[in-house]
PDB file of C-alpha atoms and ligand atoms in Angstrom:
ATOM      1  CA  UNK A   1      49.311  46.427  -4.819  1.00 86.00           C
ATOM      2  CA  UNK A   2      51.976  46.337  -2.162  1.00 91.00           C
ATOM      3  CA  UNK A   3      53.733  49.343  -0.655  1.00 95.00           C
ATOM      4  CA  UNK A   4      57.342  48.256  -0.984  1.00 94.00           C
ATOM      5  CA  UNK A   5      60.152  50.438   0.309  1.00 94.00           C
ATOM      6  CA  UNK A   6      60.824  51.632  -3.233  1.00 95.00           C
ATOM      7  CA  UNK A   7      57.186  52.537  -3.776  1.00 97.00           C
ATOM      8  CA  UNK A   8      57.156  54.600  -0.571  1.00 97.00           C
ATOM      9  CA  UNK A   9      60.438  56.256  -1.542  1.00 97.00           C
ATOM     10  CA  UNK A  10      59.034  57.199  -4.961  1.00 97.00           C
ATOM     11  CA  UNK A  11      55.742  58.396  -3.493  1.00 98.00           C
ATOM     12  CA  UNK A  12      57.604  60.597  -1.014  1.00 97.00           C
ATOM     13  CA  UNK A  13      59.872  61.992  -3.721  1.00 96.00           C
ATOM     14  CA  UNK A  14      56.953  62.690  -6.043  1.00 96.00           C
ATOM     15  CA  UNK A  15      54.476  64.145  -3.544  1.00 97.00           C
ATOM     16  CA  UNK A  16      56.190  67.299  -2.255  1.00 97.00           C
ATOM     17  CA  UNK A  17      53.634  69.509  -4.052  1.00 98.00           C
ATOM     18  CA  UNK A  18      50.708  67.512  -2.737  1.00 98.00           C
ATOM     19  CA  UNK A  19      52.072  67.571   0.812  1.00 98.00           C
ATOM     20  CA  UNK A  20      52.386  71.349   0.585  1.00 98.00           C
ATOM     21  CA  UNK A  21      48.799  71.576  -0.693  1.00 98.00           C
ATOM     22  CA  UNK A  22      47.761  69.457   2.296  1.00 98.00           C
ATOM     23  CA  UNK A  23      49.318  71.985   4.688  1.00 97.00           C
ATOM     24  CA  UNK A  24      47.533  74.807   2.848  1.00 97.00           C
ATOM     25  CA  UNK A  25      44.228  72.979   3.241  1.00 97.00           C
ATOM     26  CA  UNK A  26      44.861  72.437   6.947  1.00 96.00           C
ATOM     27  CA  UNK A  27      45.705  76.144   7.277  1.00 93.00           C
ATOM     28  CA  UNK A  28      42.222  77.073   6.081  1.00 90.00           C
ATOM     29  CA  UNK A  29      40.746  75.453   9.167  1.00 91.00           C
ATOM     30  CA  UNK A  30      40.610  77.657  12.255  1.00 84.00           C
ATOM     31  CA  UNK A  31      42.906  77.180  15.219  1.00 84.00           C
ATOM     32  CA  UNK A  32      41.197  75.593  18.169  1.00 83.00           C
ATOM     33  CA  UNK A  33      41.730  75.231  21.860  1.00 79.00           C
ATOM     34  CA  UNK A  34      40.494  72.483  24.131  1.00 75.00           C
ATOM     35  CA  UNK A  35      40.985  71.104  27.606  1.00 68.00           C
ATOM     36  CA  UNK A  36      43.543  68.597  26.357  1.00 66.00           C
ATOM     37  CA  UNK A  37      41.628  65.730  27.862  1.00 70.00           C
ATOM     38  CA  UNK A  38      43.053  63.680  24.948  1.00 77.00           C
ATOM     39  CA  UNK A  39      39.941  61.473  24.731  1.00 77.00           C
ATOM     40  CA  UNK A  40      40.039  62.103  20.995  1.00 82.00           C
ATOM     41  CA  UNK A  41      43.504  60.505  20.896  1.00 90.00           C
ATOM     42  CA  UNK A  42      42.171  57.095  21.983  1.00 87.00           C
ATOM     43  CA  UNK A  43      42.670  55.753  18.466  1.00 88.00           C
ATOM     44  CA  UNK A  44      45.074  56.238  15.596  1.00 93.00           C
ATOM     45  CA  UNK A  45      42.828  58.159  13.177  1.00 92.00           C
ATOM     46  CA  UNK A  46      42.010  56.857   9.736  1.00 92.00           C
ATOM     47  CA  UNK A  47      43.795  58.952   7.160  1.00 96.00           C
ATOM     48  CA  UNK A  48      44.326  59.417   3.456  1.00 97.00           C
ATOM     49  CA  UNK A  49      47.488  58.121   1.821  1.00 98.00           C
ATOM     50  CA  UNK A  50      48.704  61.708   1.499  1.00 98.00           C
ATOM     51  CA  UNK A  51      48.431  62.203   5.263  1.00 98.00           C
ATOM     52  CA  UNK A  52      50.119  58.842   5.898  1.00 98.00           C
ATOM     53  CA  UNK A  53      53.051  59.851   3.667  1.00 98.00           C
ATOM     54  CA  UNK A  54      53.309  63.149   5.515  1.00 98.00           C
ATOM     55  CA  UNK A  55      53.556  61.207   8.778  1.00 98.00           C
ATOM     56  CA  UNK A  56      56.199  58.897   7.280  1.00 98.00           C
ATOM     57  CA  UNK A  57      58.263  61.935   6.252  1.00 98.00           C
ATOM     58  CA  UNK A  58      57.927  63.379   9.774  1.00 98.00           C
ATOM     59  CA  UNK A  59      59.187  60.087  11.189  1.00 98.00           C
ATOM     60  CA  UNK A  60      62.090  60.058   8.734  1.00 97.00           C
ATOM     61  CA  UNK A  61      63.052  63.585   9.854  1.00 96.00           C
ATOM     62  CA  UNK A  62      62.772  62.919  13.609  1.00 96.00           C
ATOM     63  CA  UNK A  63      65.707  62.380  15.907  1.00 96.00           C
ATOM     64  CA  UNK A  64      66.290  58.599  16.074  1.00 95.00           C
ATOM     65  CA  UNK A  65      65.481  58.210  19.765  1.00 96.00           C
ATOM     66  CA  UNK A  66      62.060  59.816  19.478  1.00 96.00           C
ATOM     67  CA  UNK A  67      61.321  57.920  16.264  1.00 97.00           C
ATOM     68  CA  UNK A  68      62.304  54.659  17.935  1.00 97.00           C
ATOM     69  CA  UNK A  69      59.792  55.295  20.744  1.00 96.00           C
ATOM     70  CA  UNK A  70      57.050  56.116  18.266  1.00 97.00           C
ATOM     71  CA  UNK A  71      57.851  53.093  16.105  1.00 97.00           C
ATOM     72  CA  UNK A  72      57.549  50.848  19.125  1.00 96.00           C
ATOM     73  CA  UNK A  73      54.092  52.224  19.900  1.00 96.00           C
ATOM     74  CA  UNK A  74      53.009  51.970  16.254  1.00 97.00           C
ATOM     75  CA  UNK A  75      54.023  48.297  16.195  1.00 97.00           C
ATOM     76  CA  UNK A  76      52.129  47.584  19.430  1.00 95.00           C
ATOM     77  CA  UNK A  77      49.164  49.400  18.002  1.00 96.00           C
ATOM     78  CA  UNK A  78      49.180  47.328  14.826  1.00 97.00           C
ATOM     79  CA  UNK A  79      49.279  43.991  16.633  1.00 96.00           C
ATOM     80  CA  UNK A  80      46.987  44.662  19.572  1.00 95.00           C
ATOM     81  CA  UNK A  81      44.404  47.203  18.460  1.00 94.00           C
ATOM     82  CA  UNK A  82      41.707  44.531  17.845  1.00 94.00           C
ATOM     83  CA  UNK A  83      41.921  43.397  21.485  1.00 94.00           C
ATOM     84  CA  UNK A  84      42.883  46.486  23.499  1.00 93.00           C
ATOM     85  CA  UNK A  85      42.030  50.164  23.498  1.00 92.00           C
ATOM     86  CA  UNK A  86      45.431  51.695  22.854  1.00 91.00           C
ATOM     87  CA  UNK A  87      46.019  55.417  22.714  1.00 93.00           C
ATOM     88  CA  UNK A  88      47.223  56.958  19.460  1.00 96.00           C
ATOM     89  CA  UNK A  89      50.945  56.160  19.083  1.00 97.00           C
ATOM     90  CA  UNK A  90      51.692  59.852  18.490  1.00 97.00           C
ATOM     91  CA  UNK A  91      50.486  60.799  21.974  1.00 94.00           C
ATOM     92  CA  UNK A  92      53.189  61.242  24.626  1.00 93.00           C
ATOM     93  CA  UNK A  93      51.780  62.133  28.041  1.00 88.00           C
ATOM     94  CA  UNK A  94      49.176  64.771  27.244  1.00 86.00           C
ATOM     95  CA  UNK A  95      50.922  66.012  24.115  1.00 89.00           C
ATOM     96  CA  UNK A  96      50.674  65.083  20.467  1.00 92.00           C
ATOM     97  CA  UNK A  97      54.223  64.937  19.104  1.00 94.00           C
ATOM     98  CA  UNK A  98      53.049  65.836  15.600  1.00 95.00           C
ATOM     99  CA  UNK A  99      50.479  68.417  16.684  1.00 92.00           C
ATOM    100  CA  UNK A 100      51.305  70.987  13.980  1.00 91.00           C
ATOM    101  CA  UNK A 101      50.898  68.268  11.355  1.00 94.00           C
ATOM    102  CA  UNK A 102      48.104  66.249  12.926  1.00 94.00           C
ATOM    103  CA  UNK A 103      45.596  64.604  10.627  1.00 96.00           C
ATOM    104  CA  UNK A 104      42.308  66.045   9.442  1.00 95.00           C
ATOM    105  CA  UNK A 105      40.451  63.595  11.685  1.00 92.00           C
ATOM    106  CA  UNK A 106      42.154  65.172  14.714  1.00 91.00           C
ATOM    107  CA  UNK A 107      41.616  68.753  13.550  1.00 91.00           C
ATOM    108  CA  UNK A 108      37.935  68.250  12.810  1.00 90.00           C
ATOM    109  CA  UNK A 109      37.115  66.373  16.013  1.00 88.00           C
ATOM    110  CA  UNK A 110      35.007  68.622  18.216  1.00 85.00           C
ATOM    111  CA  UNK A 111      34.146  70.908  15.301  1.00 89.00           C
ATOM    112  CA  UNK A 112      31.540  68.693  13.645  1.00 92.00           C
ATOM    113  CA  UNK A 113      27.935  69.270  14.619  1.00 91.00           C
ATOM    114  CA  UNK A 114      26.684  66.712  17.104  1.00 91.00           C
ATOM    115  CA  UNK A 115      24.290  65.250  14.515  1.00 93.00           C
ATOM    116  CA  UNK A 116      26.964  64.771  11.895  1.00 93.00           C
ATOM    117  CA  UNK A 117      29.388  63.321  14.442  1.00 91.00           C
ATOM    118  CA  UNK A 118      26.776  60.752  15.450  1.00 92.00           C
ATOM    119  CA  UNK A 119      26.340  59.734  11.805  1.00 93.00           C
ATOM    120  CA  UNK A 120      30.086  59.210  11.568  1.00 91.00           C
ATOM    121  CA  UNK A 121      30.058  57.197  14.787  1.00 91.00           C
ATOM    122  CA  UNK A 122      27.346  54.940  13.389  1.00 92.00           C
ATOM    123  CA  UNK A 123      29.356  54.461  10.200  1.00 91.00           C
ATOM    124  CA  UNK A 124      32.424  53.544  12.226  1.00 90.00           C
ATOM    125  CA  UNK A 125      30.362  51.119  14.374  1.00 90.00           C
ATOM    126  CA  UNK A 126      29.246  49.313  11.219  1.00 92.00           C
ATOM    127  CA  UNK A 127      32.842  49.075   9.993  1.00 90.00           C
ATOM    128  CA  UNK A 128      33.907  47.613  13.355  1.00 91.00           C
ATOM    129  CA  UNK A 129      31.077  45.096  13.336  1.00 92.00           C
ATOM    130  CA  UNK A 130      32.130  44.043   9.838  1.00 92.00           C
ATOM    131  CA  UNK A 131      35.712  43.605  11.048  1.00 92.00           C
ATOM    132  CA  UNK A 132      34.450  41.619  14.051  1.00 94.00           C
ATOM    133  CA  UNK A 133      32.562  39.288  11.680  1.00 95.00           C
ATOM    134  CA  UNK A 134      35.693  38.744   9.580  1.00 94.00           C
ATOM    135  CA  UNK A 135      37.680  37.785  12.690  1.00 94.00           C
ATOM    136  CA  UNK A 136      34.814  35.548  13.802  1.00 94.00           C
ATOM    137  CA  UNK A 137      34.996  33.667  10.495  1.00 95.00           C
ATOM    138  CA  UNK A 138      38.607  32.897  11.393  1.00 91.00           C
ATOM    139  CA  UNK A 139      37.475  31.562  14.772  1.00 92.00           C
ATOM    140  CA  UNK A 140      38.507  34.635  16.804  1.00 94.00           C
ATOM    141  CA  UNK A 141      35.992  36.450  19.025  1.00 95.00           C
ATOM    142  CA  UNK A 142      37.115  40.004  19.630  1.00 95.00           C
ATOM    143  CA  UNK A 143      36.246  41.564  23.006  1.00 93.00           C
ATOM    144  CA  UNK A 144      32.961  43.444  22.864  1.00 93.00           C
ATOM    145  CA  UNK A 145      34.372  46.348  24.896  1.00 92.00           C
ATOM    146  CA  UNK A 146      36.921  46.955  22.118  1.00 93.00           C
ATOM    147  CA  UNK A 147      34.548  46.406  19.209  1.00 91.00           C
ATOM    148  CA  UNK A 148      31.920  48.611  20.840  1.00 90.00           C
ATOM    149  CA  UNK A 149      34.359  51.350  21.843  1.00 90.00           C
ATOM    150  CA  UNK A 150      33.890  54.769  20.304  1.00 87.00           C
ATOM    151  CA  UNK A 151      35.099  58.232  21.132  1.00 86.00           C
ATOM    152  CA  UNK A 152      32.296  60.383  22.537  1.00 85.00           C
ATOM    153  CA  UNK A 153      31.271  63.684  21.035  1.00 85.00           C
ATOM    154  CA  UNK A 154      33.380  66.428  22.573  1.00 82.00           C
ATOM    155  CA  UNK A 155      31.774  69.729  23.573  1.00 82.00           C
ATOM    156  CA  UNK A 156      35.038  71.249  24.851  1.00 82.00           C
ATOM    157  CA  UNK A 157      36.705  72.297  21.598  1.00 85.00           C
ATOM    158  CA  UNK A 158      36.450  76.015  20.898  1.00 81.00           C
ATOM    159  CA  UNK A 159      37.482  77.917  17.791  1.00 85.00           C
ATOM    160  CA  UNK A 160      40.046  80.698  18.309  1.00 84.00           C
ATOM    161  CA  UNK A 161      38.851  84.158  17.280  1.00 78.00           C
ATOM    162  CA  UNK A 162      35.658  85.153  15.574  1.00 76.00           C
ATOM    163  CA  UNK A 163      35.536  82.376  12.979  1.00 77.00           C
ATOM    164  CA  UNK A 164      32.583  80.223  12.058  1.00 79.00           C
ATOM    165  CA  UNK A 165      33.185  76.661  11.035  1.00 85.00           C
ATOM    166  CA  UNK A 166      30.453  74.211  10.086  1.00 90.00           C
ATOM    167  CA  UNK A 167      30.101  70.728   8.681  1.00 93.00           C
ATOM    168  CA  UNK A 168      30.248  72.150   5.122  1.00 93.00           C
ATOM    169  CA  UNK A 169      33.714  73.669   5.713  1.00 92.00           C
ATOM    170  CA  UNK A 170      34.994  70.446   7.178  1.00 94.00           C
ATOM    171  CA  UNK A 171      33.514  68.327   4.404  1.00 95.00           C
ATOM    172  CA  UNK A 172      35.052  70.671   1.830  1.00 96.00           C
ATOM    173  CA  UNK A 173      38.458  70.282   3.488  1.00 96.00           C
ATOM    174  CA  UNK A 174      38.005  66.511   3.569  1.00 96.00           C
ATOM    175  CA  UNK A 175      37.028  66.415  -0.125  1.00 97.00           C
ATOM    176  CA  UNK A 176      39.988  68.618  -1.032  1.00 98.00           C
ATOM    177  CA  UNK A 177      42.439  66.350   0.800  1.00 98.00           C
ATOM    178  CA  UNK A 178      40.867  63.306  -0.814  1.00 97.00           C
ATOM    179  CA  UNK A 179      41.208  64.886  -4.264  1.00 98.00           C
ATOM    180  CA  UNK A 180      44.861  65.799  -3.681  1.00 98.00           C
ATOM    181  CA  UNK A 181      45.602  62.321  -2.368  1.00 98.00           C
ATOM    182  CA  UNK A 182      43.963  60.796  -5.464  1.00 98.00           C
ATOM    183  CA  UNK A 183      46.698  62.493  -7.494  1.00 98.00           C
ATOM    184  CA  UNK A 184      48.991  59.792  -6.100  1.00 97.00           C
ATOM    185  CA  UNK A 185      47.310  57.389  -8.498  1.00 95.00           C
ATOM    186  CA  UNK A 186      46.048  53.895  -7.680  1.00 97.00           C
ATOM    187  CA  UNK A 187      48.124  53.890  -4.481  1.00 98.00           C
ATOM    188  CA  UNK A 188      45.540  56.172  -2.920  1.00 98.00           C
ATOM    189  CA  UNK A 189      42.776  53.553  -3.227  1.00 97.00           C
ATOM    190  CA  UNK A 190      45.142  50.736  -2.410  1.00 97.00           C
ATOM    191  CA  UNK A 191      45.962  52.321   0.960  1.00 97.00           C
ATOM    192  CA  UNK A 192      42.267  52.782   1.746  1.00 96.00           C
ATOM    193  CA  UNK A 193      41.075  49.358   0.610  1.00 95.00           C
ATOM    194  CA  UNK A 194      44.073  47.092   1.150  1.00 94.00           C
ATOM    195  CA  UNK A 195      45.555  48.739   4.256  1.00 96.00           C
ATOM    196  CA  UNK A 196      42.302  50.083   5.793  1.00 94.00           C
ATOM    197  CA  UNK A 197      43.807  53.614   5.950  1.00 96.00           C
ATOM    198  CA  UNK A 198      46.002  52.348   8.800  1.00 96.00           C
ATOM    199  CA  UNK A 199      49.495  53.849   9.025  1.00 98.00           C
ATOM    200  CA  UNK A 200      50.625  51.177  11.503  1.00 98.00           C
ATOM    201  CA  UNK A 201      49.703  48.431   9.018  1.00 98.00           C
ATOM    202  CA  UNK A 202      51.534  50.243   6.209  1.00 97.00           C
ATOM    203  CA  UNK A 203      54.742  50.431   8.263  1.00 98.00           C
ATOM    204  CA  UNK A 204      54.748  46.964   9.818  1.00 97.00           C
ATOM    205  CA  UNK A 205      53.830  45.231   6.564  1.00 97.00           C
ATOM    206  CA  UNK A 206      56.559  47.134   4.798  1.00 95.00           C
ATOM    207  CA  UNK A 207      59.289  45.653   6.946  1.00 95.00           C
ATOM    208  CA  UNK A 208      57.764  42.191   7.522  1.00 96.00           C
ATOM    209  CA  UNK A 209      55.959  41.631   4.235  1.00 95.00           C
ATOM    210  CA  UNK A 210      52.213  41.835   3.857  1.00 95.00           C
ATOM    211  CA  UNK A 211      51.345  38.184   4.421  1.00 95.00           C
ATOM    212  CA  UNK A 212      53.710  37.719   7.313  1.00 96.00           C
ATOM    213  CA  UNK A 213      52.375  40.844   9.051  1.00 96.00           C
ATOM    214  CA  UNK A 214      48.800  39.559   8.748  1.00 96.00           C
ATOM    215  CA  UNK A 215      49.709  36.042   9.910  1.00 95.00           C
ATOM    216  CA  UNK A 216      51.663  37.323  12.882  1.00 95.00           C
ATOM    217  CA  UNK A 217      48.840  39.623  13.886  1.00 95.00           C
ATOM    218  CA  UNK A 218      46.407  36.732  13.762  1.00 94.00           C
ATOM    219  CA  UNK A 219      48.728  34.644  15.929  1.00 92.00           C
ATOM    220  CA  UNK A 220      49.366  37.417  18.466  1.00 93.00           C
ATOM    221  CA  UNK A 221      45.703  38.322  18.790  1.00 94.00           C
ATOM    222  CA  UNK A 222      44.869  34.624  19.280  1.00 91.00           C
ATOM    223  CA  UNK A 223      47.554  34.220  21.958  1.00 89.00           C
ATOM    224  CA  UNK A 224      46.478  37.368  23.712  1.00 91.00           C
ATOM    225  CA  UNK A 225      42.866  36.233  23.873  1.00 92.00           C
ATOM    226  CA  UNK A 226      43.808  32.703  24.935  1.00 89.00           C
ATOM    227  CA  UNK A 227      46.161  33.547  27.791  1.00 84.00           C
ATOM    228  CA  UNK A 228      46.895  37.282  27.795  1.00 79.00           C
ATOM    229  CA  UNK A 229      50.566  36.514  27.211  1.00 72.00           C
ATOM    230  CA  UNK A 230      52.676  38.982  25.325  1.00 76.00           C
ATOM    231  CA  UNK A 231      56.199  37.468  25.530  1.00 78.00           C
ATOM    232  CA  UNK A 232      56.160  36.577  21.855  1.00 84.00           C
ATOM    233  CA  UNK A 233      54.945  40.052  21.008  1.00 89.00           C
ATOM    234  CA  UNK A 234      57.803  41.593  23.009  1.00 89.00           C
ATOM    235  CA  UNK A 235      60.342  39.675  20.870  1.00 90.00           C
ATOM    236  CA  UNK A 236      58.565  40.573  17.653  1.00 92.00           C
ATOM    237  CA  UNK A 237      58.451  44.253  18.619  1.00 93.00           C
ATOM    238  CA  UNK A 238      62.224  44.215  19.202  1.00 93.00           C
ATOM    239  CA  UNK A 239      62.788  42.681  15.793  1.00 94.00           C
ATOM    240  CA  UNK A 240      60.355  44.926  13.908  1.00 96.00           C
ATOM    241  CA  UNK A 241      61.482  48.126  15.609  1.00 97.00           C
ATOM    242  CA  UNK A 242      65.072  47.489  14.478  1.00 96.00           C
ATOM    243  CA  UNK A 243      63.839  46.906  10.952  1.00 96.00           C
ATOM    244  CA  UNK A 244      61.766  50.077  11.067  1.00 97.00           C
ATOM    245  CA  UNK A 245      64.830  52.028  12.224  1.00 96.00           C
ATOM    246  CA  UNK A 246      66.643  50.758   9.126  1.00 96.00           C
ATOM    247  CA  UNK A 247      63.637  51.540   6.957  1.00 97.00           C
ATOM    248  CA  UNK A 248      63.532  55.177   8.085  1.00 97.00           C
ATOM    249  CA  UNK A 249      67.300  55.626   7.840  1.00 95.00           C
ATOM    250  CA  UNK A 250      67.189  54.146   4.346  1.00 95.00           C
ATOM    251  CA  UNK A 251      64.460  56.602   3.318  1.00 95.00           C
ATOM    252  CA  UNK A 252      66.579  59.434   4.655  1.00 90.00           C
ATOM    253  CA  UNK A 253      69.513  58.628   2.359  1.00 83.00           C
TER     254      UNK A 253
HETATM  255  S1  LIG B   1      47.830  62.418  15.783  1.00 87.66           S
HETATM  256 FE1  LIG B   1      48.003  63.650  17.640  1.00 87.66          FE
HETATM  257  S2  LIG B   1      46.049  64.807  17.849  1.00 87.66           S
HETATM  258 FE2  LIG B   1      45.734  63.090  16.384  1.00 87.66          FE
HETATM  259  S3  LIG B   1      44.931  61.386  17.629  1.00 87.66           S
HETATM  260 FE3  LIG B   1      47.170  61.134  17.493  1.00 87.66          FE
HETATM  261  S4  LIG B   1      47.984  62.169  19.335  1.00 87.66           S
HETATM  262 FE4  LIG B   1      45.848  62.890  19.044  1.00 87.66          FE
END
């Protein structure tokens, strides 16, 4: 199943209730404060389709100049994340530009117990090793420092006020969001399984086509590993960012 422009338009038009329910679920989590070290923003978080659609709507509603900057970073992220540690495209300086609407993964970071966080880290390590093996089958060896990278447990996040939050609360919120996102039908699973819950993949493949996006990524990763050159990527980014501008403007109308 491919997320064409029309599919995304229909999903956005038909998911207003679900996106509201998402905000209500977020609102049940306590406010937090932290030292804004932004270590947790070293990756674009995995997300449900519902959260991805919410981000797409935010991009549609942004002023074009800011959206253009974000699109550029999302495109870079899509092409180079197997070979470089890139910060989350939504991070500008020390600030998250979608902070009020940030994903569950961002909200829950620092609130999980250390034990549960380590389980999640191990799960994510396995997923990365699997991805590394898939690339290896295609003759590409990904850098170990990228494959082995993970975000450390953070002890600096504190809950505002006298509120207790534990793994159960966070798991309940995660299950609730998953259940709401499942209301979007088979697209929910398609985003998870076919697009690896990756918003950057969803956007780039929408404007380039699924196969072309994958082929180009393979080529760019290969070039990067062979000679570190990014001239071709620079041209592709210019092309894709223009197409993404059109994509967002089209969704607006
Ligand atoms: S969405 Fe915002 S809070 Fe979440 S990782 Fe990205 S920059 Fe950080």
